[in-house]
């Protein structure tokens, strides 16, 4: 099974900072990736799908990139509402087998 | 508007059974996989399994196979997650989510695009 490893596991940053979160797959078959945001007490929310496509309604300060085994979520200028936990997710085979990264907690510095 | 509405919080004792639900609206229920995801307090998201409501095909995470049962009722556009004997370690938030299939140039990818609000299950003696 493919394992997804996120780094860092937590990060502290300030409003206005640029933040990058990385997700690495254990095998080179993770062609595409999704990124989700979860705030305390809320359901996860889809931000990015198919590695770099922005979900409707998501601010353009969020972007995704990568290929093969290495993928990145970038927040270009942190806003107060962005402090949350972020997960990568992949599922590129049939029947679908879904794998999440372990999460990255983004905290206010 | 796509909506997934889950049943309310539950408090149960170890050994009891439980079935929680996820009612879908705003899209063709039988045309998409729907999945269940667990989040234990202080831990990350764990995929439990999925069901295709049209033919009831299921696929489970091996870690949850035999521990839970995922089912669906097409007539009321509702998916279910069921336990026959709960353990304290089942205490968690459980989310249902729609799995979208996207065709790409060189393959296909799946991702959860709409989520239910979550159901908190507490198992304690």
Coordinates of C-alpha atoms in Angstrom, one line a residue:
Chain A
X1 CA 0.0 0.0 0.0
X2 CA 1.1 3.6 -0.7
X3 CA 1.9 5.6 2.4
X4 CA 1.8 9.4 2.3
X5 CA 4.2 11.3 4.6
X6 CA 3.6 15.0 5.2
X7 CA 6.2 17.5 6.5
X8 CA 6.4 19.3 8.6
X9 CA 3.9 17.7 11.1
X10 CA 3.4 21.2 12.6
X11 CA 4.5 24.7 11.6
X12 CA 4.2 28.1 13.3
X13 CA 3.8 31.2 11.0
X14 CA 2.5 34.7 11.1
X15 CA -0.3 36.4 9.1
X16 CA 1.2 37.4 5.7
X17 CA 3.8 34.6 5.7
X18 CA 4.2 32.2 2.8
X19 CA 3.9 28.6 3.9
X20 CA 4.7 25.4 2.1
X21 CA 3.6 21.9 3.1
X22 CA 5.0 18.8 1.5
X23 CA 3.5 15.4 0.9
X24 CA 5.7 12.5 -0.2
X25 CA 4.4 9.1 -1.5
X26 CA 6.1 5.9 -0.6
X27 CA 5.8 4.7 -4.2
X28 CA 6.1 6.6 -7.5
X29 CA 2.5 5.9 -8.6
X30 CA 0.7 8.8 -6.9
X31 CA 0.0 10.6 -10.1
X32 CA -2.4 13.1 -8.5
X33 CA -3.1 14.4 -5.1
X34 CA -5.8 16.3 -3.2
X35 CA -5.4 18.7 -0.2
X36 CA -7.9 19.3 2.5
X37 CA -8.2 21.7 5.4
X38 CA -9.8 20.9 8.7
X39 CA -10.6 23.4 11.5
X40 CA -11.4 22.3 15.0
X41 CA -14.9 21.0 15.4
X42 CA -15.6 21.2 11.6
X43 CA -15.6 18.7 8.7
X44 CA -12.7 18.7 6.3
X45 CA -12.9 21.0 3.3
X46 CA -11.5 20.3 -0.1
X47 CA -9.0 22.9 -1.2
X48 CA -7.0 21.4 -4.2
X49 CA -7.7 18.3 -6.3
X50 CA -5.8 16.6 -9.1
X51 CA -2.6 18.1 -7.7
X52 CA -3.1 21.7 -8.8
X53 CA -6.8 22.4 -9.5
X54 CA -8.4 24.9 -7.1
X55 CA -11.8 23.8 -5.8
X56 CA -14.6 26.3 -6.5
X57 CA -14.8 29.0 -3.8
X58 CA -11.3 28.5 -2.4
X59 CA -9.1 31.6 -2.4
X60 CA -6.4 31.9 -5.0
X61 CA -3.7 32.2 -2.3
X62 CA -3.8 28.4 -2.1
X63 CA -2.0 26.5 -4.8
X64 CA -0.7 22.9 -5.3
X65 CA 2.0 21.4 -7.4
X66 CA 4.1 18.3 -7.8
X67 CA 4.4 15.0 -9.6
X68 CA 5.6 11.5 -9.0
X69 CA 6.3 11.1 -5.3
X70 CA 6.6 14.8 -4.2
X71 CA 3.7 17.2 -3.9
X72 CA 3.4 20.7 -2.3
X73 CA 0.6 22.9 -1.0
X74 CA 1.5 26.6 -0.8
X75 CA -0.3 29.4 0.9
X76 CA 1.1 32.6 -0.5
X77 CA 0.0 35.0 2.2
X78 CA -1.4 33.6 5.4
X79 CA -4.7 34.9 6.6
X80 CA -6.1 34.5 10.1
X81 CA -8.7 32.0 8.9
X82 CA -6.0 29.7 7.4
X83 CA -4.8 28.4 10.8
X84 CA -5.9 24.8 10.7
X85 CA -4.8 21.3 10.0
X86 CA -4.0 20.3 6.4
X87 CA -4.1 16.8 4.9
X88 CA -3.0 15.4 1.6
X89 CA -5.0 12.5 0.1
X90 CA -4.4 10.2 -2.8
X91 CA -6.5 7.6 -4.6
X92 CA -5.5 6.8 -8.2
X93 CA -6.5 3.2 -8.8
X94 CA -9.6 1.1 -9.1
X95 CA -11.3 0.1 -6.9
X96 CA -10.4 3.3 -5.0
X97 CA -8.1 2.9 -2.1
X98 CA -7.9 6.2 -0.2
X99 CA -4.8 7.2 1.7
X100 CA -4.4 10.4 3.9
X101 CA -1.2 12.0 5.0
X102 CA -0.9 12.3 8.8
X103 CA -1.7 16.0 8.8
X104 CA 0.2 19.3 9.2
X105 CA -1.0 21.6 12.0
X106 CA -0.5 25.2 11.0
X107 CA -0.4 27.4 14.1
X108 CA -0.1 31.2 14.8
X109 CA 3.3 32.4 15.8
Chain B
X1 CA -26.8 22.1 -3.7
X2 CA -25.0 18.9 -2.7
X3 CA -25.6 18.1 1.0
X4 CA -24.6 15.2 3.3
X5 CA -26.5 15.3 6.6
X6 CA -25.4 12.9 9.3
X7 CA -27.2 11.5 12.3
X8 CA -26.6 13.0 15.7
X9 CA -24.1 12.2 18.4
X10 CA -24.2 8.9 20.2
X11 CA -23.1 7.7 23.6
X12 CA -22.9 3.9 23.9
X13 CA -21.4 1.3 26.2
X14 CA -18.8 -1.2 25.1
X15 CA -20.3 -4.3 23.5
X16 CA -23.4 -2.4 22.2
X17 CA -24.3 -2.1 18.5
X18 CA -24.7 1.1 16.6
X19 CA -25.7 2.3 13.1
X20 CA -25.1 5.9 12.0
X21 CA -26.5 7.4 8.9
X22 CA -25.6 9.9 6.1
X23 CA -28.4 11.3 4.0
X24 CA -27.4 12.7 0.6
X25 CA -29.3 15.3 -1.4
X26 CA -28.7 17.5 -4.4
X27 CA -27.0 14.9 -6.7
X28 CA -27.6 11.4 -8.1
X29 CA -26.9 9.3 -5.1
X30 CA -26.3 6.1 -7.1
X31 CA -23.7 7.7 -9.4
X32 CA -20.9 8.3 -6.9
X33 CA -19.0 6.3 -4.3
X34 CA -19.6 7.5 -0.8
X35 CA -17.1 6.9 2.0
X36 CA -16.6 7.0 5.7
X37 CA -13.6 8.6 7.5
X38 CA -12.7 8.4 11.1
X39 CA -10.9 11.0 13.2
X40 CA -9.9 10.0 16.7
X41 CA -9.4 13.0 19.0
X42 CA -5.8 14.2 18.6
X43 CA -5.1 12.0 15.6
X44 CA -5.4 12.4 11.8
X45 CA -8.0 11.3 9.3
X46 CA -8.4 7.6 8.6
X47 CA -10.2 6.2 5.6
X48 CA -12.6 3.3 6.7
X49 CA -14.3 2.2 3.5
X50 CA -16.5 3.2 0.6
X51 CA -19.7 2.0 -1.1
X52 CA -21.1 2.4 -4.6
X53 CA -24.9 2.8 -3.9
X54 CA -25.9 1.7 -7.4
X55 CA -24.7 -1.9 -7.0
X56 CA -23.7 -1.9 -3.3
X57 CA -20.1 -2.6 -4.2
X58 CA -17.8 -1.9 -1.2
X59 CA -14.1 -1.5 -0.6
X60 CA -12.7 -1.4 2.9
X61 CA -9.5 -0.3 4.4
X62 CA -8.0 -3.6 5.7
X63 CA -7.6 -2.0 9.1
X64 CA -11.4 -1.7 9.4
X65 CA -12.5 -4.8 7.4
X66 CA -14.6 -7.0 9.7
X67 CA -14.8 -4.3 12.3
X68 CA -17.6 -2.2 10.6
X69 CA -20.2 -2.7 7.9
X70 CA -21.0 0.0 5.3
X71 CA -24.3 -0.2 3.6
X72 CA -26.7 2.0 1.7
X73 CA -30.5 2.4 0.9
X74 CA -31.0 3.8 -2.6
X75 CA -34.7 4.5 -1.9
X76 CA -33.8 7.2 0.6
X77 CA -30.4 8.2 -0.6
X78 CA -28.8 7.2 2.7
X79 CA -25.5 5.5 3.5
X80 CA -24.8 3.8 6.8
X81 CA -21.9 2.8 9.0
X82 CA -22.6 0.0 11.5
X83 CA -20.9 -1.7 14.4
X84 CA -22.1 -5.0 16.0
X85 CA -20.0 -4.6 19.2
X86 CA -18.4 -1.3 20.0
X87 CA -15.1 -0.8 21.9
X88 CA -13.8 2.2 23.8
X89 CA -11.3 2.6 21.0
X90 CA -14.2 3.4 18.6
X91 CA -14.6 6.7 20.3
X92 CA -14.2 9.2 17.5
X93 CA -15.8 11.6 15.0
X94 CA -17.0 9.9 11.9
X95 CA -17.5 11.7 8.6
X96 CA -19.2 10.6 5.4
X97 CA -18.0 12.1 2.2
X98 CA -18.8 11.9 -1.5
X99 CA -15.9 10.5 -3.6
X100 CA -15.6 12.2 -7.0
X101 CA -14.0 10.5 -9.9
X102 CA -11.9 12.7 -12.2
X103 CA -10.6 11.5 -15.5
X104 CA -7.1 12.7 -16.3
X105 CA -5.1 12.4 -19.5
X106 CA -3.2 9.4 -18.3
X107 CA -5.5 7.9 -15.7
X108 CA -8.1 8.6 -13.1
X109 CA -8.0 10.1 -9.7
X110 CA -10.5 10.2 -6.8
X111 CA -11.1 12.7 -4.1
X112 CA -13.7 13.6 -1.4
X113 CA -15.4 16.8 -2.5
X114 CA -18.4 17.1 -0.2
X115 CA -18.5 16.1 3.5
X116 CA -21.1 15.5 6.1
X117 CA -20.9 17.5 9.3
X118 CA -19.7 14.6 11.3
X119 CA -21.1 12.2 14.0
X120 CA -19.4 12.0 17.4
X121 CA -19.5 8.5 18.8
X122 CA -18.5 8.1 22.4
X123 CA -18.1 4.6 23.8
X124 CA -17.7 4.5 27.6
X125 CA -18.7 2.2 30.4

